[in-house]
Coordinates of C-alpha atoms (C1' of nucleotides) in Angstrom, one line a residue:
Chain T
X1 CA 5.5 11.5 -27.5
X2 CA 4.6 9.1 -30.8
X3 CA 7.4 7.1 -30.8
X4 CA 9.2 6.9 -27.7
X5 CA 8.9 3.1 -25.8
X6 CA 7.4 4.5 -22.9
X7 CA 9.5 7.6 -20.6
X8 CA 12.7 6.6 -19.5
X9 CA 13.3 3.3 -20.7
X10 CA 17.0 2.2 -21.3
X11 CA 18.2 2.1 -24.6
X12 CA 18.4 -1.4 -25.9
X13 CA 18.2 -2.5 -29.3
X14 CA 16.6 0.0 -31.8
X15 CA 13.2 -2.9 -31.0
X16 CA 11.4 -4.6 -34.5
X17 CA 8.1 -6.6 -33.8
X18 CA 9.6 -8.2 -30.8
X19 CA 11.1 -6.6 -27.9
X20 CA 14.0 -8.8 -27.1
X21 CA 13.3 -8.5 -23.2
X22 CA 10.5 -7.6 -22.4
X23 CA 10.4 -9.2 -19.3
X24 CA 13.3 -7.3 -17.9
X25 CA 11.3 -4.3 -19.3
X26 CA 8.2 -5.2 -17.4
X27 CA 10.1 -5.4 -14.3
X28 CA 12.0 -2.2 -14.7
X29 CA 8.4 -0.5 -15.8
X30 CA 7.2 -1.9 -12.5
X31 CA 10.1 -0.8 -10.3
X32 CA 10.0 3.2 -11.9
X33 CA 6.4 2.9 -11.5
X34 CA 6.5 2.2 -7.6
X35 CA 9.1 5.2 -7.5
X36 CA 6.3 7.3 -8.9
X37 CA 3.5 6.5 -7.5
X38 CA 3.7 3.6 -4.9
X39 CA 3.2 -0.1 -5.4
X40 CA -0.3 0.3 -5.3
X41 CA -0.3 3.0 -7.9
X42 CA -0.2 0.5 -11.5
X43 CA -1.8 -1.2 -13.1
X44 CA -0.6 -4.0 -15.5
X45 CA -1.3 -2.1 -18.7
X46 CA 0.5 1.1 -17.3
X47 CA 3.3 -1.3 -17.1
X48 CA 3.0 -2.8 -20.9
X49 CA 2.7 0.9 -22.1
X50 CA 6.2 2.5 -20.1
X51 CA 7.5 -0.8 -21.8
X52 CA 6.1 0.6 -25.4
X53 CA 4.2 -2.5 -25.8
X54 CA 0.6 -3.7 -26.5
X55 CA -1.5 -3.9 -23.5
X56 CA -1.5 -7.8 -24.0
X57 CA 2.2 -8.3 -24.3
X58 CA 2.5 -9.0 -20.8
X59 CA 0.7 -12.1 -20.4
X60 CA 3.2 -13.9 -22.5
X61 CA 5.4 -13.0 -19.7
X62 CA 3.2 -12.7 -15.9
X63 CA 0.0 -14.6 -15.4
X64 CA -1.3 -10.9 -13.8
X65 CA 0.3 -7.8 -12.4
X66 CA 0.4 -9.7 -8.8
X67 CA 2.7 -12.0 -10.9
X68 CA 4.8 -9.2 -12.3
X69 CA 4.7 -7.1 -8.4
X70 CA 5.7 -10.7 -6.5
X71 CA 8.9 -11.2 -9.1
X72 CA 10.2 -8.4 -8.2
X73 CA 9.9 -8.6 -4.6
X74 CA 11.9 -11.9 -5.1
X75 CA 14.7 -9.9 -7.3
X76 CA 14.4 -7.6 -4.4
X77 CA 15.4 -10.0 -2.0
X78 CA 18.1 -11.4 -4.1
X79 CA 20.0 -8.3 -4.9
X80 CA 19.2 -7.5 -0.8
X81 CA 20.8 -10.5 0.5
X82 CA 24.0 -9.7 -1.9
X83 CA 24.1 -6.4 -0.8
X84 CA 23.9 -7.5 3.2
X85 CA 26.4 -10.5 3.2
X86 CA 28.7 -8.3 0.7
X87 CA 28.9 -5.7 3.5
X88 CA 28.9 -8.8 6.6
X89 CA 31.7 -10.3 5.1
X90 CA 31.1 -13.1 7.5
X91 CA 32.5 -10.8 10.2
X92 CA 35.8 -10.0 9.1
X93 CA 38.1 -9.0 10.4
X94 CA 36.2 -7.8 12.6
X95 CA 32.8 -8.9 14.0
X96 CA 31.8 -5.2 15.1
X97 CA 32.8 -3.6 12.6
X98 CA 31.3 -6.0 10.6
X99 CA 27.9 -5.2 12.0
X100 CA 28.2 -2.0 11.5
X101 CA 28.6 -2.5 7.8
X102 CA 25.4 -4.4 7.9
X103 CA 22.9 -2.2 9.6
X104 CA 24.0 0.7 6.8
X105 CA 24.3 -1.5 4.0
X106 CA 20.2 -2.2 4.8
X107 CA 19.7 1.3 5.1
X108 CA 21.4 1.9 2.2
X109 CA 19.8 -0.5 0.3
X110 CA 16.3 0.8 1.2
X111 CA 17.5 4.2 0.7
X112 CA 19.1 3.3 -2.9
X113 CA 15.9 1.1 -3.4
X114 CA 13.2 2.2 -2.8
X115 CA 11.4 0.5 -5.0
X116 CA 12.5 -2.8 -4.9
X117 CA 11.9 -2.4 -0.7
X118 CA 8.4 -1.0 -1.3
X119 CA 7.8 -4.6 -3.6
X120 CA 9.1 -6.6 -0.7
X121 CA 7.9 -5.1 2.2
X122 CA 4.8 -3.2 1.7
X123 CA 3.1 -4.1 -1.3
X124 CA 1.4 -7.2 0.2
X125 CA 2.8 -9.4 -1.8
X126 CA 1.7 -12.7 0.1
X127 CA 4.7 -14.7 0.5
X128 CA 2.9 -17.4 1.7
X129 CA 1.3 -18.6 -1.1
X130 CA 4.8 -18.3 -3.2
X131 CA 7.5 -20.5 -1.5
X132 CA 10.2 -19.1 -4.1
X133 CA 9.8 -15.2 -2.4
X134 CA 9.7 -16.8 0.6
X135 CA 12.5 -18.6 1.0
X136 CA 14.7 -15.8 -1.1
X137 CA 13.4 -13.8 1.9
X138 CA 14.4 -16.1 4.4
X139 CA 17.8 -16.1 3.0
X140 CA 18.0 -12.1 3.4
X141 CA 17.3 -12.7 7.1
X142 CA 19.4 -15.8 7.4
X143 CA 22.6 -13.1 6.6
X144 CA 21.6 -11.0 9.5
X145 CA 20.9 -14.3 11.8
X146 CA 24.2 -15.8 11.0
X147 CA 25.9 -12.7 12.3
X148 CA 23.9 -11.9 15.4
X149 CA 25.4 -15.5 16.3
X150 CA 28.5 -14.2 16.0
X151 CA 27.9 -11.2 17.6
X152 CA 26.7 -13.1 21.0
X153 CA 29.4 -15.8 20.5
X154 CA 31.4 -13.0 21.5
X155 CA 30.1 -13.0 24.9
X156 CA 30.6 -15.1 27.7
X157 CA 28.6 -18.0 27.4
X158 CA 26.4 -17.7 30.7
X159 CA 25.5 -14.1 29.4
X160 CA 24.4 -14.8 25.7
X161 CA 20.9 -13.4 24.5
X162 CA 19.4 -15.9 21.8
X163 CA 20.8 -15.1 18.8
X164 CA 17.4 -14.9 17.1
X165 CA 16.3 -12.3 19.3
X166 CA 19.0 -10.1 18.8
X167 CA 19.0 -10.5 15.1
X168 CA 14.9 -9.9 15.1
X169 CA 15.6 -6.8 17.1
X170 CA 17.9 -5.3 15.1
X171 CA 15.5 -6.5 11.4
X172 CA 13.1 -4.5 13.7
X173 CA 14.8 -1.3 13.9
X174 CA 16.5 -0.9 11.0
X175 CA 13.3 -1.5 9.2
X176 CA 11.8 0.9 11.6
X177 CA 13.9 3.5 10.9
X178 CA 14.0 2.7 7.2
X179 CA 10.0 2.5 6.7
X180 CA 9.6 6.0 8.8
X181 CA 12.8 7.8 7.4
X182 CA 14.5 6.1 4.8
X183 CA 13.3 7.2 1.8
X184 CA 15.1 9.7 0.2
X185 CA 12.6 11.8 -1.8
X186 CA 9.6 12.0 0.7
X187 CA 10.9 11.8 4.4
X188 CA 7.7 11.9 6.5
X189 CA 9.2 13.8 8.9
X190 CA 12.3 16.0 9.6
X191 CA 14.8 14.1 11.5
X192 CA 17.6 16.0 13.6
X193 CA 20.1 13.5 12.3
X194 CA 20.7 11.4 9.4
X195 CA 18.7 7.9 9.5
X196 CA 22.2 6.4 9.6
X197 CA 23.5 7.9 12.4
X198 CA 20.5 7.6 14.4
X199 CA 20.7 3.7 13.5
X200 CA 24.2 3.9 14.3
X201 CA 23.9 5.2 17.9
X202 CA 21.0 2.6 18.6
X203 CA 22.9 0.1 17.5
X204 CA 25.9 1.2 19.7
X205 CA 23.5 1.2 22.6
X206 CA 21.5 -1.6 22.2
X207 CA 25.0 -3.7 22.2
X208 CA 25.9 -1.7 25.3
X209 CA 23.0 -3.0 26.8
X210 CA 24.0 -6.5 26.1
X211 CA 27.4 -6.0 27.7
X212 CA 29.3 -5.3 24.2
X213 CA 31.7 -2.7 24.3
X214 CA 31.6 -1.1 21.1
X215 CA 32.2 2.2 22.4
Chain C
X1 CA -28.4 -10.4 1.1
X2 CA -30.9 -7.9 0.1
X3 CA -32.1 -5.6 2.2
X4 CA -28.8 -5.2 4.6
X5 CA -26.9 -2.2 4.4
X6 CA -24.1 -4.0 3.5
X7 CA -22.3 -6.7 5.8
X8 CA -21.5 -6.3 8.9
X9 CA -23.2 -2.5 9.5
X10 CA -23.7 -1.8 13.5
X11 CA -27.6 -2.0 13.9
X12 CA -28.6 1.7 14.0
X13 CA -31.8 3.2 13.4
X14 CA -33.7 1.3 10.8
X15 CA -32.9 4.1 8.5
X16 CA -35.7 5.5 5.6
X17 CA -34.7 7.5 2.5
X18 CA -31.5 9.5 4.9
X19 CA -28.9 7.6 6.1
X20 CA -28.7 9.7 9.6
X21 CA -25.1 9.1 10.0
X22 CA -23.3 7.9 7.1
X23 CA -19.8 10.1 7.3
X24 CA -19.6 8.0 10.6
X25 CA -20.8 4.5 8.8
X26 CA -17.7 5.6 5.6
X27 CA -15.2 5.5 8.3
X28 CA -16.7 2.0 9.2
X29 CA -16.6 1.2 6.3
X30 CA -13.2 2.0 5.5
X31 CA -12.0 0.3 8.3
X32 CA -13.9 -3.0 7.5
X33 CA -12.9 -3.0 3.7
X34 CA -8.8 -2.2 5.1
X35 CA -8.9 -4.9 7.1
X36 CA -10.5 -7.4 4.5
X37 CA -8.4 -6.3 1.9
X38 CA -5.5 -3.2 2.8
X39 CA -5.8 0.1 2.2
X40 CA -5.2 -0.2 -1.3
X41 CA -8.0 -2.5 -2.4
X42 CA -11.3 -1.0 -1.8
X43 CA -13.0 2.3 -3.6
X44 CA -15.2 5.1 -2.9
X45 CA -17.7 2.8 -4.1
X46 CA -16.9 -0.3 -2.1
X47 CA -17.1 2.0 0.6
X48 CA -20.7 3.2 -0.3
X49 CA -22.0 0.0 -0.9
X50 CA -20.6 -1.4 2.5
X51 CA -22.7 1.4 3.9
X52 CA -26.0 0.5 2.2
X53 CA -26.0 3.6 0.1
X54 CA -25.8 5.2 -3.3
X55 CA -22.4 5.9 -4.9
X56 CA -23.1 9.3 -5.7
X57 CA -24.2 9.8 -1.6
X58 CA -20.3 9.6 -0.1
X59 CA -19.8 12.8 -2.3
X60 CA -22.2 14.8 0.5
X61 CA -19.5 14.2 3.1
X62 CA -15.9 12.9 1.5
X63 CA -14.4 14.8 -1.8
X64 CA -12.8 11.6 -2.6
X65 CA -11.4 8.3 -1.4
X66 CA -8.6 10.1 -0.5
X67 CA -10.7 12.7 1.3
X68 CA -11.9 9.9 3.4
X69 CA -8.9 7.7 3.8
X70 CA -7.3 10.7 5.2
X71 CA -9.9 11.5 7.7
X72 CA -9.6 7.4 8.8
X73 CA -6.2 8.2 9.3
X74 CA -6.8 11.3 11.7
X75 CA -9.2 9.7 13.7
X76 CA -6.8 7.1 14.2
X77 CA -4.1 9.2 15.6
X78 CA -6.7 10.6 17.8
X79 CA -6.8 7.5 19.4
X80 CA -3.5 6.7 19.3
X81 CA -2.4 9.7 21.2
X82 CA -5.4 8.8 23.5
X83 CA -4.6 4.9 24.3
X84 CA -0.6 6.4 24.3
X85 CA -1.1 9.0 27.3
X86 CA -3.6 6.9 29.0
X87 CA -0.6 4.3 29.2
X88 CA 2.6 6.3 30.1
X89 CA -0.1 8.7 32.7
X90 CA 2.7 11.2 32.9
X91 CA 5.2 8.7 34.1
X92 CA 3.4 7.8 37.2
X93 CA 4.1 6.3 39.4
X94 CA 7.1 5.2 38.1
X95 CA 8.8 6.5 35.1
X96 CA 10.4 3.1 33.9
X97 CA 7.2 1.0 34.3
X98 CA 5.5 4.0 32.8
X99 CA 7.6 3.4 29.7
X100 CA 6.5 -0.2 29.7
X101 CA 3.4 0.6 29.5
X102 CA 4.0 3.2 26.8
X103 CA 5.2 0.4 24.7
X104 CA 3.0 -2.1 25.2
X105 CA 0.1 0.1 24.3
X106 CA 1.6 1.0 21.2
X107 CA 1.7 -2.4 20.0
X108 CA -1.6 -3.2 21.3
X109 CA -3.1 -0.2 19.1
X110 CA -1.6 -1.7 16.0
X111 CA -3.0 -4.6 16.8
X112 CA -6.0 -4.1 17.8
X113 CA -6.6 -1.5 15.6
X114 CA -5.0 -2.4 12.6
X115 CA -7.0 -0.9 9.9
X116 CA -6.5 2.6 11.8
X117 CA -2.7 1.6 12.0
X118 CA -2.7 0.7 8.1
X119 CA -4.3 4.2 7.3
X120 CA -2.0 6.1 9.6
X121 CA 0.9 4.9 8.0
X122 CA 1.2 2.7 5.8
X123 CA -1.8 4.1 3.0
X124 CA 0.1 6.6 1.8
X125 CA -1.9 9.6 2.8
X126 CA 0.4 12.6 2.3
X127 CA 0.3 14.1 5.7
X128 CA 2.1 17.0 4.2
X129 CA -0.9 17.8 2.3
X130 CA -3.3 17.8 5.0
X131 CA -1.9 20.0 8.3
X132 CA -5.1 18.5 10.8
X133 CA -3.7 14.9 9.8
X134 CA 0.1 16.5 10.4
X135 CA -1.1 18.0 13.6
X136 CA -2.4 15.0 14.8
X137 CA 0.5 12.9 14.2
X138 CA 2.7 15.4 15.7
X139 CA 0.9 15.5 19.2
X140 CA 1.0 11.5 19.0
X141 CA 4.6 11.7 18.7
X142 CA 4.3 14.1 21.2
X143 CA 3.8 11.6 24.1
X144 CA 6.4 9.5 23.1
X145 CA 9.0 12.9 23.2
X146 CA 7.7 13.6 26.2
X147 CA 8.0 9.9 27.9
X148 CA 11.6 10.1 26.7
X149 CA 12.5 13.4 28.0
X150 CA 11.2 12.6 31.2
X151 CA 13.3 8.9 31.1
X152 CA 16.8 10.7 30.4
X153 CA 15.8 13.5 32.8
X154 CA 16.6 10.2 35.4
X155 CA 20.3 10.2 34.3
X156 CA 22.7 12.4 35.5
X157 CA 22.8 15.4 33.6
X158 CA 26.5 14.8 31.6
X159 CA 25.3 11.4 30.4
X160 CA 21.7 12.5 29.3
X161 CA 21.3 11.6 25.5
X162 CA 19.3 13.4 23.4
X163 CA 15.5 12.9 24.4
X164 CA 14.5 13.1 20.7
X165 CA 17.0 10.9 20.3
X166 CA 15.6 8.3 22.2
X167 CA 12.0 9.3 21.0
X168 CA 12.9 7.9 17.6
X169 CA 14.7 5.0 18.5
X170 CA 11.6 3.9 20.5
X171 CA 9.3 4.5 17.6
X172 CA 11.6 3.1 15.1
X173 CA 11.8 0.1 17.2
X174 CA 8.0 -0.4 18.2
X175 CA 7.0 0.7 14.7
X176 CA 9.4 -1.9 13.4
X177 CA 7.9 -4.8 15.3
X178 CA 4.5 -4.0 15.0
X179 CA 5.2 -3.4 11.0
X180 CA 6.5 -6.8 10.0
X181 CA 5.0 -8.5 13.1
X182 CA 2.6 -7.1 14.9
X183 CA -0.4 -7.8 12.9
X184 CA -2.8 -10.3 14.5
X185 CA -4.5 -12.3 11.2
X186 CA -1.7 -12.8 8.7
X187 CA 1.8 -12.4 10.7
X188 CA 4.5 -12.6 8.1
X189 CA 7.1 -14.5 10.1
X190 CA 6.9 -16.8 12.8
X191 CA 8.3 -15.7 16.5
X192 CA 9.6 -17.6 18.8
X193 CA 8.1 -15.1 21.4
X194 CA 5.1 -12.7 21.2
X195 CA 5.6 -9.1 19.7
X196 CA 4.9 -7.6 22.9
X197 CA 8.0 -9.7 24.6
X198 CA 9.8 -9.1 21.8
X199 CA 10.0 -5.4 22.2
X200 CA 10.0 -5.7 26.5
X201 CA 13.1 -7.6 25.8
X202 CA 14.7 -4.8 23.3
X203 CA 13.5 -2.1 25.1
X204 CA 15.3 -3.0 28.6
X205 CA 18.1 -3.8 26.7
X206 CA 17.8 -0.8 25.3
X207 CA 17.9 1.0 28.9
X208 CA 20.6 -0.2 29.8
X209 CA 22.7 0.6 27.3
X210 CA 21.7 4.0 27.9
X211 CA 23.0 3.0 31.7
X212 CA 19.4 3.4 32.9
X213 CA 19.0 0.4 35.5
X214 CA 15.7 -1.0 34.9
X215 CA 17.2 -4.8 35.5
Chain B
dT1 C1' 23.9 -22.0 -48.8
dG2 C1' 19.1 -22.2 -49.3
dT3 C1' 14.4 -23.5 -48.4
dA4 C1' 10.4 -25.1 -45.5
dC5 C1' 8.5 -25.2 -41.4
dA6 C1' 7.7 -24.7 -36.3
dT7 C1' 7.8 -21.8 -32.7
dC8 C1' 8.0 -17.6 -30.3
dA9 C1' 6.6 -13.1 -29.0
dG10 C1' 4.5 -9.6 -30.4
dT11 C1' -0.3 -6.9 -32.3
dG12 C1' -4.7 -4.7 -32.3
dA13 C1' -9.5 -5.2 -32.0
dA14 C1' -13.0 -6.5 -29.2
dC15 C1' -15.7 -7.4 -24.9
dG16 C1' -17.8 -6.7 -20.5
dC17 C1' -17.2 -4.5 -16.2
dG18 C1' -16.9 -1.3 -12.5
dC19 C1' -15.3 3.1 -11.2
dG20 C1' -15.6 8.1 -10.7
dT21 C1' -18.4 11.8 -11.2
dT22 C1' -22.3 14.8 -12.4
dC23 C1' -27.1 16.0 -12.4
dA24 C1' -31.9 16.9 -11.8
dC25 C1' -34.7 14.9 -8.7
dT26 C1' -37.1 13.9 -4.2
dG27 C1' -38.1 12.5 0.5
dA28 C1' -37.2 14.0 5.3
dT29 C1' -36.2 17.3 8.7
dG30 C1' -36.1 21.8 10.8
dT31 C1' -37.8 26.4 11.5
dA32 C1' -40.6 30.9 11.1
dC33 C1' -44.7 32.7 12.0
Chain Z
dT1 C1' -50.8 23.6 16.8
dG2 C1' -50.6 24.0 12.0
dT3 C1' -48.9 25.5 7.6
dA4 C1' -45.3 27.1 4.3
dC5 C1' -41.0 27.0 3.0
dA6 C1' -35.9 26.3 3.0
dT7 C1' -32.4 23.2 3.5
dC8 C1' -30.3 18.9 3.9
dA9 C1' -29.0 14.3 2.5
dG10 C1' -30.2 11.0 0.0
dT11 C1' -31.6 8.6 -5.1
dG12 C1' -30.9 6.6 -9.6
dA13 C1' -29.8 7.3 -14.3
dA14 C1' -26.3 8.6 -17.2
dC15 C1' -21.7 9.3 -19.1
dG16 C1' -16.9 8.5 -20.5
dC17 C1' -13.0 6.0 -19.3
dG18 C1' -9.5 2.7 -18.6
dC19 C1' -8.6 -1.9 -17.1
dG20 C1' -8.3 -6.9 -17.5
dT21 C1' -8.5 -10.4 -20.6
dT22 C1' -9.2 -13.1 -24.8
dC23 C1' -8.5 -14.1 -29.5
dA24 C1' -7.2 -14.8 -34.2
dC25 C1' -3.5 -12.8 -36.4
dT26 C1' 1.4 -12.0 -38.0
dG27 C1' 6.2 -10.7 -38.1
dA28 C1' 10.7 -12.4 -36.6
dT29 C1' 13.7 -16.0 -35.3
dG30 C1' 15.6 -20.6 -35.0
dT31 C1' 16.4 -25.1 -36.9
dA32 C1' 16.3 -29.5 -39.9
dC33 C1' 17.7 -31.1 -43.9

DNA sequence: TGTACATCAGTGAACGCGCGTTCACTGATGTAC
DNA sequence: TGTACATCAGTGAACGCGCGTTCACTGATGTAC
């Protein structure tokens, strides 16, 4: 390969002395480069190079690859919250149903996104020093807050969990059985069911457990 | 510093031109540099230095960082499986507070022992690679199976869910906690109750869904 | 419509650094007799 | 108990390599007039 902008790249424009967007570049070099070999697997100038650019190009674009890792962690989040209140539809028509949607639409998404769920969940990326990642992550769980409340508004009122806690305890097992199962390529270990199903049937009992018929 | 074998070193023998036991001071080592910085940011070479060695020495005992990361890893199953059947003691006396137990040990393993619980599963060690590390894992998981087998063995028979079943929604659940709270130093999210609660709380909910009365 | 200029977004050479890895070596330890 | 020797587990120098980062530069693009 002599002339090729990296492997795999999209083709843009046919590319002079400047990119156009290499930005966007950078970030899809970063997210096909988690795919391949893990968030902690790059380095910034293997990034420039599957962009087909200079090893300094980047700078004019991310302070450091920390930079490059933590903006797409917040893209991550964006597209994750879209996904999740896409498939919540603010409980309609109906709020179990509904919640259904939601659990597999976050499996989905970490299934169908791997990478960007490896940038926001497990490559360290402090979101404490970086209140714009934090907050779009704050968001993402706000969608799955906002329905647990509906879920125990449902109930009668001397019976109702927190809300918090039931949204916290579902966050907790999807990503459970997203981070040991999910992903699609290397599954650590063989399951007897799909990850869905198995989040469907804990779902289905945990609600049972709270006094929610769903089944 | 300079004439410490690195910082923080246990104070064995004061140690001439052989180290004595420096396969055992690596996995320190390791451990020490996870925890400082993830399992990610240190290198053979960190490691050798931490130990108050040469960098060409780890090569008598570790092919590579991998080599050794994955030996961290194995040793902390080991443990795990230990601190897991200490807790659930074959169920007895009783199989629900048994199951308690079982939880709450795994949470206090990942939190006490978070560098071991980092290199078990989160460092990307293939265990596929590696069948002592697979082993290992397995027979760790192998507590939990048989904690749930003997929990659904309480039901009458036509209700009994699958016990691997429930094995993977426990771990999924107890994984999922300790994963995005469990860790003691940097917890990403605030709680409104301790992780251990947190889980006690899902976990009898849990049980009851299943129509297992344990309040 | 054309020209001059400012700005932007790249290049490519250069640098220092630390890592991984090999190698001949050497000090310490164990064992045969 | 002492001596000779084999083995083990370290050293330290050396190497090639790629990364991060800076810098003066330059080609392309946009805009004022």
């Amino acid at each position: 390969m002599k002339w090729g902008k990296g492997s795999g790249q999209g083709g843009d424009s046919p590319r002079g002395y400047h990119h156009g967007n290499l930005k966007e570049a950078l970030v899809r070099a970063a997210l096909a480069l988690i795919a391949e070999k893990g968030p902690a697997g790059f380095t910034f100038a293997d990034a420039a190079r599957w962009a087909g650019v200079s090893a300094a190009a980047p700078y004019r674009h991310y302070r450091d690859r920390d930079a490059l890792l933590a903006d797409v962690a917040l893209r991550g989040f964006e597209l994750f919250t879209e996904a999740l209140s896409g498939a919540w539809k603010d409980g309609q028509p109906d709020v179990l149903a509904a919640f259904d949607r939601l659990g597999k639409a976050y499996l989905t998404f970490a299934k169908d996104e791997p990478s960007y769920y490896s940038a926001m969940f497990e490559a360290g990326v402090s979101a404490d020093s970086n209140a714009g990642l934090r907050d779009a992550s704050e968001r993402a769980f706000g969608v799955l807050r906002a329905a647990a409340e509906k879920l125990v508004a449902m109930m009668p009122p001397k019976e109702r969990p927190p809300a918090l806690m039931v949204a916290l305890h579902i966050w907790s097992m999807t990503h459970g059985i997203a981070s040991l199962f999910g992903r699609g390529d290397a599954a650590r270990r063989a399951l007897p069911m799909p990850p869905e199903e198995l989040l469907e049937a804990a779902v289905l009992v945990y609600l049972r457990g709270l006094g929610l018929s769903g089944a």
